[in-house]
Coordinates of N, CA and C and ligand atoms in Angstrom, one line a residue:
X35 N 0.8 -1.2 0.1 CA 0.1 0.0 0.0 C 0.9 1.3 0.1
X36 N 0.2 2.4 -0.9 CA 1.1 3.5 -0.7 C 0.2 4.6 -0.1
X37 N 0.7 5.4 0.8 CA 0.0 6.5 1.4 C 0.9 7.6 1.3
X38 N 0.2 8.7 0.7 CA 0.8 10.0 0.6 C 0.1 10.9 1.7
X39 N 0.9 11.7 2.3 CA 0.3 12.7 3.3 C 0.9 14.1 2.9
X40 N 0.0 15.1 2.8 CA 0.3 16.3 2.2 C 0.1 17.5 3.4
X41 N 1.1 18.1 3.8 CA 0.9 19.0 5.0 C 1.8 20.2 4.8
X42 N 1.5 21.4 5.6 CA 2.6 22.5 5.6 C 3.5 22.1 6.8
X43 N 3.2 21.0 7.6 CA 4.0 20.8 8.8 C 4.4 19.3 8.7
X44 N 5.1 19.0 7.6 CA 5.6 17.4 7.4 C 6.2 16.9 8.7
X45 N 6.9 17.7 9.5 CA 7.7 17.2 10.5 C 6.6 16.6 11.6
X46 N 5.2 17.1 11.6 CA 4.4 16.3 12.4 C 4.2 14.9 12.4
X47 N 4.6 14.5 11.0 CA 4.2 13.0 10.7 C 5.6 12.3 11.0
X48 N 6.5 13.0 11.6 CA 7.7 12.1 12.1 C 7.6 10.8 13.0
X49 N 6.5 10.8 13.7 CA 6.3 9.6 14.6 C 6.1 8.4 13.6
X50 N 5.6 8.6 12.5 CA 5.5 7.5 11.6 C 6.6 6.7 11.0
X51 N 7.9 7.2 11.5 CA 9.1 6.7 11.4 C 9.3 5.6 12.5
X52 N 8.5 5.6 13.4 CA 8.9 4.8 14.8 C 8.1 3.6 14.6
X53 N 8.4 2.7 15.6 CA 7.6 1.5 15.9 C 7.1 0.6 14.7
X54 N 5.9 0.2 14.8 CA 5.3 -0.6 13.9 C 5.3 -0.1 12.5
X55 N 4.9 1.1 12.5 CA 4.5 1.7 11.2 C 5.9 1.9 10.6
X56 N 7.1 2.3 11.4 CA 8.3 2.6 11.0 C 8.8 1.3 10.4
X57 N 8.5 0.2 11.0 CA 9.1 -1.2 10.5 C 8.5 -1.6 9.2
X58 N 7.0 -1.3 9.2 CA 6.2 -1.5 8.1 C 6.8 -0.8 6.8
X59 N 7.3 0.4 7.1 CA 8.1 1.3 5.8 C 9.4 0.7 5.4
X60 N 10.1 0.4 6.5 CA 11.6 -0.1 6.2 C 11.6 -1.6 5.6
X61 N 10.4 -2.3 5.9 CA 10.2 -3.6 5.5 C 9.6 -3.7 4.2
X62 N 9.1 -2.5 3.7 CA 8.6 -2.7 2.3 C 7.2 -3.0 2.4
X63 N 6.5 -3.0 3.5 CA 4.9 -3.4 3.5 C 4.0 -2.0 3.5
X64 N 4.8 -0.9 3.7 CA 4.0 0.2 3.6 C 4.9 1.3 2.8
X65 N 4.4 2.0 1.7 CA 5.2 3.0 1.1 C 4.5 4.3 1.5
X66 N 5.2 4.8 2.5 CA 4.7 6.3 3.0 C 5.4 7.2 2.6
X67 N 4.7 8.4 1.9 CA 5.4 9.7 1.5 C 4.8 10.7 2.0
X68 N 5.8 11.6 2.7 CA 5.4 12.8 3.5 C 5.6 14.1 2.7
X69 N 4.8 14.9 2.2 CA 5.1 15.9 1.4 C 4.8 17.3 2.0
X70 N 5.5 18.3 1.8 CA 5.4 19.7 2.3 C 4.6 20.6 1.2
X71 N 3.4 20.9 1.6 CA 2.6 21.5 0.6 C 3.2 23.0 0.0
X72 N 4.0 23.5 0.7 CA 4.7 24.6 0.2 C 5.6 24.3 -1.0
X73 N 6.0 23.1 -1.2 CA 6.7 22.7 -2.3 C 6.2 23.0 -3.7
X74 N 4.8 23.2 -3.6 CA 3.9 23.4 -4.8 C 3.6 24.8 -4.8
X75 N 4.1 25.7 -4.0 CA 3.6 27.1 -4.2 C 4.8 27.8 -5.2
X76 N 4.4 29.0 -5.7 CA 5.2 29.6 -6.8 C 5.6 30.9 -6.4
X77 N 5.2 31.6 -5.3 CA 5.5 32.9 -4.9 C 6.7 32.9 -4.0
X78 N 7.3 34.1 -3.7 CA 8.6 34.1 -2.9 C 8.2 33.6 -1.5
X79 N 7.0 34.0 -1.0 CA 6.7 33.8 0.4 C 6.2 32.5 0.6
X80 N 5.9 31.5 -0.5 CA 5.4 30.3 -0.3 C 3.9 30.4 0.2
X81 N 3.3 31.2 -0.3 CA 1.9 31.3 0.4 C 0.8 30.2 0.1
X82 N 0.1 29.7 1.2 CA -0.7 28.5 0.9 C -2.3 29.1 1.2
X83 N -2.3 30.2 1.8 CA -3.8 30.5 2.2 C -4.1 32.1 1.8
X84 N -5.2 32.3 2.0 CA -5.8 33.8 1.9 C -7.0 34.0 2.8
X85 N -7.6 35.3 2.5 CA -8.8 35.7 3.4 C -10.0 35.0 2.8
X86 N -11.0 34.7 3.6 CA -12.1 33.8 3.1 C -13.1 34.8 2.4
X87 N -13.7 34.5 1.3 CA -14.8 35.1 0.6 C -15.8 35.0 1.7
X88 N -16.5 36.1 1.7 CA -17.9 36.3 2.5 C -17.4 36.7 3.9
X89 N -16.0 37.1 4.1 CA -15.7 37.6 5.5 C -15.4 36.5 6.4
X90 N -15.3 37.0 7.6 CA -15.0 35.9 8.7 C -13.5 36.0 9.3
X91 N -13.3 35.3 10.2 CA -12.1 35.3 10.9 C -11.2 34.2 10.2
X92 N -10.0 34.5 10.3 CA -9.0 33.5 10.0 C -8.8 33.3 8.4
X93 N -7.9 32.3 7.9 CA -7.5 32.2 6.7 C -8.1 30.9 6.1
X94 N -8.2 31.0 4.9 CA -8.6 29.6 4.1 C -7.5 29.1 3.2
X95 N -7.2 27.8 3.1 CA -6.1 27.3 2.3 C -6.6 27.4 0.8
X96 N -5.6 27.9 -0.1 CA -5.9 28.1 -1.6 C -6.2 26.9 -2.2
X97 N -7.1 26.9 -3.2 CA -7.6 25.8 -4.1 C -6.3 25.5 -4.9
X98 N -5.7 26.6 -5.6 CA -4.7 26.4 -6.7 C -3.5 25.6 -6.1
X99 N -3.0 26.0 -5.0 CA -1.8 25.2 -4.5 C -2.1 23.8 -4.2
X100 N -3.3 23.6 -3.5 CA -3.7 22.2 -3.2 C -4.0 21.5 -4.4
X101 N -4.5 22.1 -5.5 CA -4.6 21.4 -6.8 C -3.3 21.0 -7.5
X102 N -2.4 21.9 -7.3 CA -1.1 21.4 -8.0 C -0.5 20.2 -7.3
X103 N -0.6 20.4 -5.9 CA 0.0 19.3 -5.1 C -0.7 18.0 -5.4
X104 N -2.0 18.0 -5.3 CA -2.9 16.8 -5.4 C -2.7 16.2 -6.9
X105 N -2.7 17.1 -7.7 CA -2.4 16.5 -9.1 C -1.2 15.8 -9.4
X106 N -0.2 16.2 -8.4 CA 1.1 15.6 -8.5 C 1.1 14.4 -7.8
X107 N 0.4 14.1 -6.8 CA 0.6 12.8 -6.0 C -0.6 11.8 -6.2
X108 N -1.9 12.4 -6.8 CA -3.0 11.4 -7.0 C -2.8 10.7 -8.2
X109 N -3.2 9.5 -8.2 CA -3.2 8.7 -9.6 C -4.6 8.0 -9.7
X110 N -4.9 7.4 -10.8 CA -6.2 6.7 -10.9 C -6.4 5.5 -9.9
X111 N -7.4 5.5 -9.3 CA -7.7 4.4 -8.3 C -7.3 4.9 -6.8
X112 N -6.7 6.2 -6.8 CA -6.5 6.7 -5.5 C -7.7 7.2 -4.7
X113 N -7.5 7.0 -3.2 CA -8.4 7.5 -2.4 C -8.1 8.8 -1.6
X114 N -8.8 9.9 -1.9 CA -8.3 11.1 -1.3 C -9.1 11.4 -0.1
X115 N -8.4 11.3 1.1 CA -9.0 11.5 2.5 C -8.5 12.8 3.0
X116 N -9.6 13.5 3.5 CA -9.5 14.8 4.0 C -10.1 14.9 5.4
X117 N -9.1 14.9 6.4 CA -9.6 15.2 7.9 C -10.1 16.4 8.1
X118 N -11.3 16.6 8.7 CA -12.2 17.7 9.0 C -13.0 17.3 10.2
X119 N -13.2 18.6 11.1 CA -14.4 18.3 12.1 C -15.8 18.0 11.5
X120 N -16.0 18.3 10.4 CA -17.2 18.1 9.7 C -17.2 16.7 9.1
X121 N -16.3 15.9 9.1 CA -16.2 14.7 8.3 C -17.0 13.5 9.1
X122 N -17.2 12.4 8.3 CA -17.8 11.2 8.7 C -16.8 10.6 9.8
X123 N -17.2 10.0 10.8 CA -16.5 9.5 11.8 C -15.6 8.3 11.2
X124 N -14.2 8.5 11.7 CA -13.3 7.2 11.3 C -13.5 6.0 12.4
X125 N -13.8 4.9 11.9 CA -14.1 3.9 12.8 C -13.3 2.7 12.3
X126 N -13.5 1.6 13.1 CA -12.5 0.5 12.7 C -13.0 -0.2 11.6
X127 N -14.3 -0.2 11.2 CA -14.8 -0.7 9.9 C -14.1 0.1 8.7
X128 N -14.0 1.5 8.9 CA -13.5 2.2 7.8 C -12.0 2.0 7.7
X129 N -11.3 1.8 8.8 CA -9.8 1.5 8.7 C -9.7 0.1 8.0
X130 N -10.5 -0.9 8.3 CA -10.5 -2.1 7.7 C -10.6 -2.0 6.1
X131 N -11.6 -1.2 5.6 CA -11.9 -1.0 4.3 C -10.8 -0.4 3.6
X132 N -10.2 0.7 4.4 CA -9.1 1.4 3.8 C -7.8 0.5 3.6
X133 N -7.7 -0.3 4.5 CA -6.5 -1.3 4.6 C -6.5 -2.3 3.3
X134 N -7.7 -2.4 2.7 CA -7.7 -3.3 1.5 C -7.3 -2.2 0.1
X135 N -7.3 -1.1 0.3 CA -7.0 -0.2 -0.9 C -5.4 -0.1 -1.3
X136 N -5.1 0.4 -2.4 CA -3.8 0.6 -2.8 C -3.2 1.8 -2.6
X137 N -3.9 2.9 -2.7 CA -3.1 4.3 -2.6 C -4.1 5.2 -1.8
X138 N -3.8 5.7 -0.8 CA -4.5 6.6 -0.1 C -3.7 7.9 -0.1
X139 N -4.4 9.2 -0.2 CA -3.7 10.5 -0.2 C -4.4 11.2 1.0
X140 N -3.7 11.7 1.9 CA -4.2 12.4 3.0 C -4.0 13.9 2.8
X141 N -4.9 14.7 2.7 CA -4.6 16.2 2.6 C -4.9 16.9 4.0
X142 N -4.0 17.5 4.5 CA -4.0 17.9 6.0 C -4.1 19.4 5.9
X143 N -5.5 19.7 6.3 CA -5.8 21.3 6.1 C -5.3 21.8 7.5
X144 N -5.1 23.2 7.4 CA -4.9 24.1 8.6 C -5.8 25.5 8.4
X145 N -5.6 26.2 9.4 CA -6.3 27.4 9.3 C -7.8 27.1 9.4
X146 N -8.7 27.8 8.7 CA -10.1 27.5 8.7 C -10.6 26.3 7.9
X147 N -9.5 25.8 7.1 CA -9.7 24.7 6.1 C -9.4 24.9 5.0
X148 N -9.5 23.9 4.1 CA -9.2 24.0 2.7 C -10.4 24.4 1.8
X149 N -10.1 25.3 0.9 CA -11.3 25.8 -0.1 C -12.1 24.6 -0.5
X150 N -13.4 24.7 -0.4 CA -14.3 23.5 -0.6 C -14.5 23.0 -2.0
X151 N -13.9 24.0 -3.0 CA -13.7 23.4 -4.3 C -12.6 22.3 -4.5
X152 N -11.9 22.0 -3.6 CA -10.8 21.1 -3.8 C -11.4 19.6 -3.7
X153 N -12.3 19.6 -2.7 CA -12.8 18.2 -2.6 C -14.0 18.1 -3.8
X154 N -14.6 19.1 -4.1 CA -15.6 19.2 -5.3 C -14.9 18.8 -6.5
X155 N -13.7 19.2 -6.8 CA -12.9 19.2 -8.1 C -12.6 17.7 -8.1
X156 N -12.1 17.1 -7.1 CA -11.4 15.6 -7.1 C -12.7 14.6 -7.1
X157 N -13.9 15.0 -6.4 CA -14.9 14.2 -6.5 C -15.5 13.9 -8.0
X158 N -15.2 15.0 -8.8 CA -15.7 15.0 -10.1 C -14.6 14.3 -11.0
X159 N -13.5 14.0 -10.5 CA -12.4 13.3 -11.2 C -12.6 11.8 -11.4
X160 N -12.8 11.2 -12.5 CA -13.0 9.9 -12.6 C -11.8 9.1 -12.1
X161 N -12.1 7.9 -11.4 CA -11.0 7.2 -10.8 C -10.5 7.7 -9.3
X162 N -11.0 8.7 -9.0 CA -10.5 9.3 -7.6 C -11.7 9.3 -6.9
X163 N -11.6 8.7 -5.4 CA -12.7 8.8 -4.4 C -12.3 9.8 -3.4
X164 N -13.3 10.6 -2.9 CA -13.0 11.6 -2.0 C -13.7 11.3 -0.6
X165 N -13.1 11.2 0.5 CA -13.8 11.1 1.7 C -13.3 12.1 2.7
X166 N -14.2 12.8 3.5 CA -13.9 13.8 4.4 C -14.3 12.9 5.7
X167 N -13.3 12.9 6.6 CA -13.5 12.1 7.9 C -12.9 12.7 9.2
X168 N -13.6 12.5 10.3 CA -13.4 13.0 11.5 C -12.7 12.0 12.5
X169 N -11.9 12.3 13.5 CA -11.5 11.2 14.4 C -12.0 11.6 15.7
X170 N -12.9 12.5 15.9 CA -13.8 12.7 16.9 C -14.4 14.1 17.1
X171 N -15.3 14.2 18.1 CA -16.1 15.5 18.1 C -15.4 16.5 19.1
X172 N -14.2 17.1 18.4 CA -13.5 18.0 19.0 C -12.7 18.9 17.9
X173 N -12.2 19.9 18.2 CA -11.6 20.6 17.2 C -10.0 20.7 17.6
X174 N -9.3 20.4 16.4 CA -7.9 20.4 16.4 C -7.4 21.6 15.6
X175 N -6.0 21.8 15.8 CA -5.5 23.0 14.9 C -5.3 22.8 13.5
X176 N -5.3 21.4 13.1 CA -5.0 21.0 11.7 C -5.3 19.4 11.6
X177 N -5.1 19.1 10.3 CA -5.3 17.6 10.1 C -4.4 16.7 10.3
X178 N -3.1 17.1 10.8 CA -2.0 16.3 10.8 C -2.1 15.1 12.0
X179 N -2.7 15.6 13.1 CA -3.0 14.4 14.0 C -3.9 13.5 13.6
X180 N -4.9 14.0 12.9 CA -5.9 13.0 12.2 C -5.1 12.2 11.4
X181 N -4.2 12.7 10.5 CA -3.5 11.9 9.7 C -2.8 10.7 10.3
X182 N -2.0 11.0 11.5 CA -1.3 10.1 12.2 C -2.3 9.0 12.6
X183 N -3.5 9.3 13.2 CA -4.4 8.3 13.7 C -4.8 7.4 12.4
X184 N -5.2 8.1 11.4 CA -5.5 7.2 10.2 C -4.5 6.2 9.7
X185 N -3.3 6.9 9.6 CA -2.2 6.0 9.2 C -1.9 4.7 10.1
X186 N -1.9 5.1 11.4 CA -1.6 3.9 12.3 C -2.8 2.9 12.1
X187 N -4.1 3.4 12.4 CA -5.0 2.5 12.2 C -5.1 1.6 11.1
X188 N -4.7 2.2 9.8 CA -4.8 1.4 8.7 C -3.6 0.5 8.6
X189 N -2.3 1.1 8.8 CA -1.0 0.3 8.6 C -1.1 -0.9 9.5
X190 N -1.6 -0.8 10.7 CA -1.4 -1.9 11.6 C -2.3 -3.3 11.0
X191 N -3.2 -2.9 10.1 CA -4.1 -3.9 9.7 C -3.4 -4.7 8.4
X192 N -2.3 -4.1 8.0 CA -1.6 -4.6 6.8 C -1.1 -5.9 7.1
X193 N -1.3 -7.0 6.3 CA -0.5 -8.2 6.4 C 0.9 -8.0 6.9
X194 N 1.3 -8.7 8.0 CA 2.7 -8.8 8.1 C 3.1 -7.8 9.1
X195 N 2.3 -6.6 9.4 CA 2.7 -5.6 10.2 C 2.6 -6.0 11.7
X196 N 1.7 -6.4 12.2 CA 1.5 -6.8 13.5 C 2.0 -8.2 13.7
X197 N 2.9 -8.5 14.4 CA 3.5 -9.8 14.6 C 2.6 -10.9 14.7
X198 N 1.5 -10.8 15.6 CA 0.6 -12.0 15.8 C -0.8 -11.4 15.4
X199 N -1.2 -12.0 14.1 CA -2.5 -11.3 13.6 C -3.6 -11.7 14.5
X200 N -3.4 -12.7 15.6 CA -4.5 -13.0 16.4 C -4.7 -11.9 17.4
X201 N -4.0 -11.3 17.5 CA -4.2 -9.9 18.6 C -4.8 -8.8 17.9
X202 N -5.1 -9.1 16.6 CA -6.0 -8.0 16.0 C -7.5 -8.5 16.2
X203 N -7.8 -9.8 16.5 CA -9.1 -10.4 16.6 C -9.9 -9.8 17.6
X204 N -9.2 -9.9 19.0 CA -10.2 -9.6 20.1 C -10.0 -8.0 20.6
X205 N -9.6 -7.2 19.9 CA -9.6 -5.7 20.2 C -10.7 -5.2 20.3
X206 N -10.6 -4.0 21.1 CA -11.9 -3.2 20.9 C -12.4 -2.9 19.6
X207 N -13.7 -2.9 19.4 CA -14.3 -2.5 18.1 C -13.9 -3.7 17.0
X208 N -13.7 -4.8 17.7 CA -13.4 -6.1 16.8 C -14.8 -6.4 16.0
X209 N -14.5 -7.5 15.4 CA -15.6 -8.1 14.5 C -17.0 -8.0 15.1
X210 N -17.1 -8.3 16.3 CA -18.3 -8.3 17.0 C -18.9 -6.9 17.3
X211 N -17.8 -6.0 17.4 CA -18.3 -4.6 17.8 C -18.1 -4.4 19.3
X212 N -17.5 -5.2 20.0 CA -17.3 -5.0 21.5 C -16.3 -4.3 21.8
X213 N -16.2 -3.7 23.0 CA -14.9 -3.1 23.6 C -14.2 -4.4 24.2
X214 N -12.8 -4.1 24.5 CA -12.0 -5.3 24.8 C -12.2 -5.7 26.3
X215 N -12.0 -6.9 26.7 CA -12.0 -7.0 28.2 C -11.0 -6.5 28.9
X216 N -10.9 -6.6 30.2 CA -9.7 -6.1 31.1 C -8.7 -7.2 30.9
X217 N -7.4 -6.9 31.0 CA -6.3 -7.7 30.9 C -5.4 -7.7 31.9
X218 N -4.6 -8.7 32.4 CA -3.9 -8.8 33.7 C -2.6 -9.5 33.3
X219 N -1.4 -9.1 34.1 CA -0.3 -10.0 34.0 C 0.4 -10.1 35.5
X220 N 1.6 -10.6 35.6 CA 2.1 -10.8 36.7 C 2.4 -9.4 37.5
X221 N 2.6 -9.3 38.6 CA 2.5 -10.3 39.6 C 1.0 -10.7 39.9
X222 N 0.6 -11.7 40.5 CA -0.8 -12.0 40.9 C -1.4 -11.2 41.9
X223 N -0.6 -10.6 42.7 CA -1.1 -9.7 43.8 C -0.2 -8.4 43.5
X224 N -1.0 -7.4 43.6 CA -0.3 -6.0 43.4 C -1.1 -5.0 44.0
X225 N -0.5 -4.2 45.0 CA -1.4 -3.2 45.7 C -2.5 -3.7 46.3
X226 N -2.6 -5.0 46.9 CA -3.7 -5.4 47.5 C -4.8 -5.9 46.6
X227 N -4.4 -6.0 45.3 CA -5.5 -6.5 44.3 C -5.0 -7.8 43.8
X228 N -6.1 -8.6 43.6 CA -5.8 -9.9 43.0 C -6.3 -9.9 41.5
X229 N -5.6 -10.9 40.8 CA -6.2 -11.2 39.4 C -7.4 -12.1 39.6
X230 N -8.6 -11.7 38.7 CA -9.5 -12.6 38.9 C -9.3 -14.2 38.7
X231 N -9.8 -14.9 39.8 CA -9.5 -16.4 39.8 C -9.6 -17.2 38.5
X232 N -10.6 -16.8 37.8 CA -10.9 -17.6 36.5 C -9.7 -17.5 35.6
X233 N -9.0 -16.5 35.7 CA -7.8 -16.3 34.7 C -6.7 -17.2 35.1
X234 N -6.7 -17.6 36.2 CA -5.6 -18.5 36.9 C -6.2 -20.0 36.8
X235 N -7.4 -20.2 36.3 CA -7.8 -21.6 36.5 C -7.3 -22.4 35.3
X236 N -7.0 -22.0 34.2 CA -6.4 -22.8 33.3 C -7.6 -23.5 32.5
X237 N -8.9 -23.1 32.9 CA -10.0 -23.6 32.1 C -10.3 -22.6 30.8
X238 N -9.9 -23.0 29.8 CA -10.0 -22.0 28.6 C -11.5 -21.7 28.1
X239 N -12.4 -22.7 28.4 CA -13.9 -22.3 28.0 C -14.4 -21.3 28.9
X240 N -14.0 -21.5 30.4 CA -14.5 -20.5 31.3 C -14.0 -19.2 31.2
X241 N -12.6 -19.2 30.8 CA -11.8 -18.0 30.7 C -12.4 -17.1 29.4
X242 N -12.8 -17.8 28.4 CA -13.3 -17.2 27.2 C -14.7 -16.6 27.5
X243 N -15.4 -17.3 28.2 CA -16.8 -16.9 28.6 C -16.7 -15.7 29.5
X244 N -15.7 -15.7 30.5 CA -15.6 -14.5 31.4 C -15.2 -13.4 30.5
X245 N -14.3 -13.4 29.6 CA -13.8 -12.4 28.9 C -15.0 -11.9 28.1
X246 N -15.7 -12.8 27.3 CA -17.0 -12.2 26.7 C -17.9 -11.5 27.6
X247 N -18.1 -12.0 28.7 CA -19.0 -11.3 29.7 C -18.5 -10.0 30.0
X248 N -17.3 -9.9 30.4 CA -16.5 -8.6 30.7 C -16.6 -7.6 29.4
X249 N -16.3 -8.1 28.3 CA -16.4 -7.2 27.2 C -18.0 -6.6 26.9
X250 N -18.9 -7.5 27.2 CA -20.3 -7.1 27.1 C -20.6 -6.1 28.1
X251 N -20.1 -6.4 29.2 CA -20.6 -5.4 30.4 C -19.7 -4.1 30.1
X252 N -18.6 -4.1 29.6 CA -17.7 -2.9 29.5 C -18.5 -2.0 28.4
X253 N -19.0 -2.7 27.2 CA -19.6 -2.1 26.2 C -20.9 -1.5 26.5
X254 N -21.7 -2.2 27.4 CA -22.9 -1.7 27.7 C -22.9 -0.5 28.7
X255 N -21.8 -0.6 29.6 CA -21.6 0.6 30.5 C -21.0 1.7 30.0
X256 N -20.1 1.5 29.0 CA -19.2 2.7 28.5 C -19.8 3.2 27.1
X257 N -20.1 2.2 26.4 CA -20.5 2.7 25.0 C -21.9 2.1 24.6
X258 N -23.0 2.3 25.4 CA -24.3 2.0 25.1 C -24.9 2.3 23.6
X259 N -23.9 3.3 23.0 CA -24.4 3.6 21.4 C -24.0 2.3 20.7
X260 N -23.0 1.7 21.2 CA -22.5 0.4 20.2 C -23.3 -0.7 20.4
X261 N -24.0 -0.9 21.6 CA -24.9 -2.0 22.0 C -25.8 -2.3 20.7
X262 N -26.4 -1.3 20.3 CA -27.5 -1.4 19.3 C -26.9 -2.0 18.0
X263 N -25.6 -1.6 17.8 CA -25.1 -2.0 16.6 C -24.3 -3.5 16.6
X264 N -24.3 -4.1 17.8 CA -23.5 -5.2 18.0 C -24.0 -6.4 17.0
X265 N -22.9 -7.0 16.5 CA -23.0 -7.9 15.5 C -23.3 -9.4 16.3
X266 N -24.7 -9.6 16.7 CA -24.7 -10.8 17.5 C -24.3 -12.1 16.9
X267 N -24.4 -12.3 15.6 CA -24.0 -13.5 14.9 C -22.4 -13.6 15.1
X268 N -21.8 -12.5 14.9 CA -20.3 -12.6 15.1 C -20.0 -13.0 16.6
X269 N -20.8 -12.5 17.5 CA -20.7 -13.0 18.9 C -20.9 -14.5 19.1
X270 N -22.0 -15.0 18.4 CA -22.2 -16.4 18.6 C -21.1 -17.2 18.0
X271 N -20.6 -16.7 16.7 CA -19.7 -17.6 16.2 C -18.3 -17.4 17.2
X272 N -18.1 -16.4 17.6 CA -17.0 -16.4 18.6 C -17.3 -17.2 19.8
X273 N -18.2 -17.3 20.4 CA -18.7 -18.1 21.5 C -18.7 -19.6 21.2
X274 N -19.2 -19.9 20.0 CA -19.0 -21.4 19.5 C -17.7 -21.9 19.5
X275 N -16.6 -20.8 19.1 CA -15.4 -21.3 18.8 C -14.7 -21.4 20.3
X276 N -15.5 -21.2 21.3 CA -14.6 -21.4 22.7 C -15.0 -22.8 23.2
Ligands
LIG212 O1 -10.2 19.7 14.1 C1 -9.5 19.6 12.8 C2 -9.1 20.5 12.1 C3 -8.5 20.2 10.9 C4 -8.6 18.9 10.3 C5 -9.2 17.9 11.1 C6 -9.8 18.2 12.3 C7 -10.5 17.2 13.1 C8 -11.0 17.2 14.4 C9 -11.6 15.8 14.5 N1 -11.3 15.1 13.3 O2 -10.6 15.9 12.4

């Protein structure tokens, strides 16, 4: 998979040189290219923004600079992803779908955002899909943090990136849509607190059922909104497997 990220702060994406994503890049599993939007400016001041039509505070990112940049990195079949507070929520299901694609291009906006004609222009481009996405109901100073989240959420799903693919199965927001169960390790007693006995029992069926029950309780208690969307069939399949 190839991912291009375009930003006026390319150094914001430096964490993607580290850990699993960094290894995926050096191992050839992920072709990640980070670009400085200002490389596509033509004026002495390398201007990327201007005042908003209709007035209002702040500055808007220019469509001409973005157009030159995206024409340079987008190819047929690419998926243009634009982080924005007004976008569709990025979910694990979205990450799974994106991990199946060949080429993602992330356009990181700053200021008051990117001129709306940029997304409109590329939506009309045959062979290019455009998705505006949000990583949560809060406001950031720009799209770079959202780009970091998206790249990590997608890259870790690529074959060979995570050492043990099994560990992807029972995570929060997994196939059944549940939050993950509580986890414990040595020492068995810590700060006057014990590990649940069932986890020391060696009875794999009971352990699996306890974990499923904990995941259900957590999901109902912390994310009642997810309960309605639970994939009960996936739950049954998982329970049958224990
Ligand atoms: O707040 C933002 C500003 C710019 C680009 C993206 C965002 C954002 C906020 C939440 N998800 O994305």
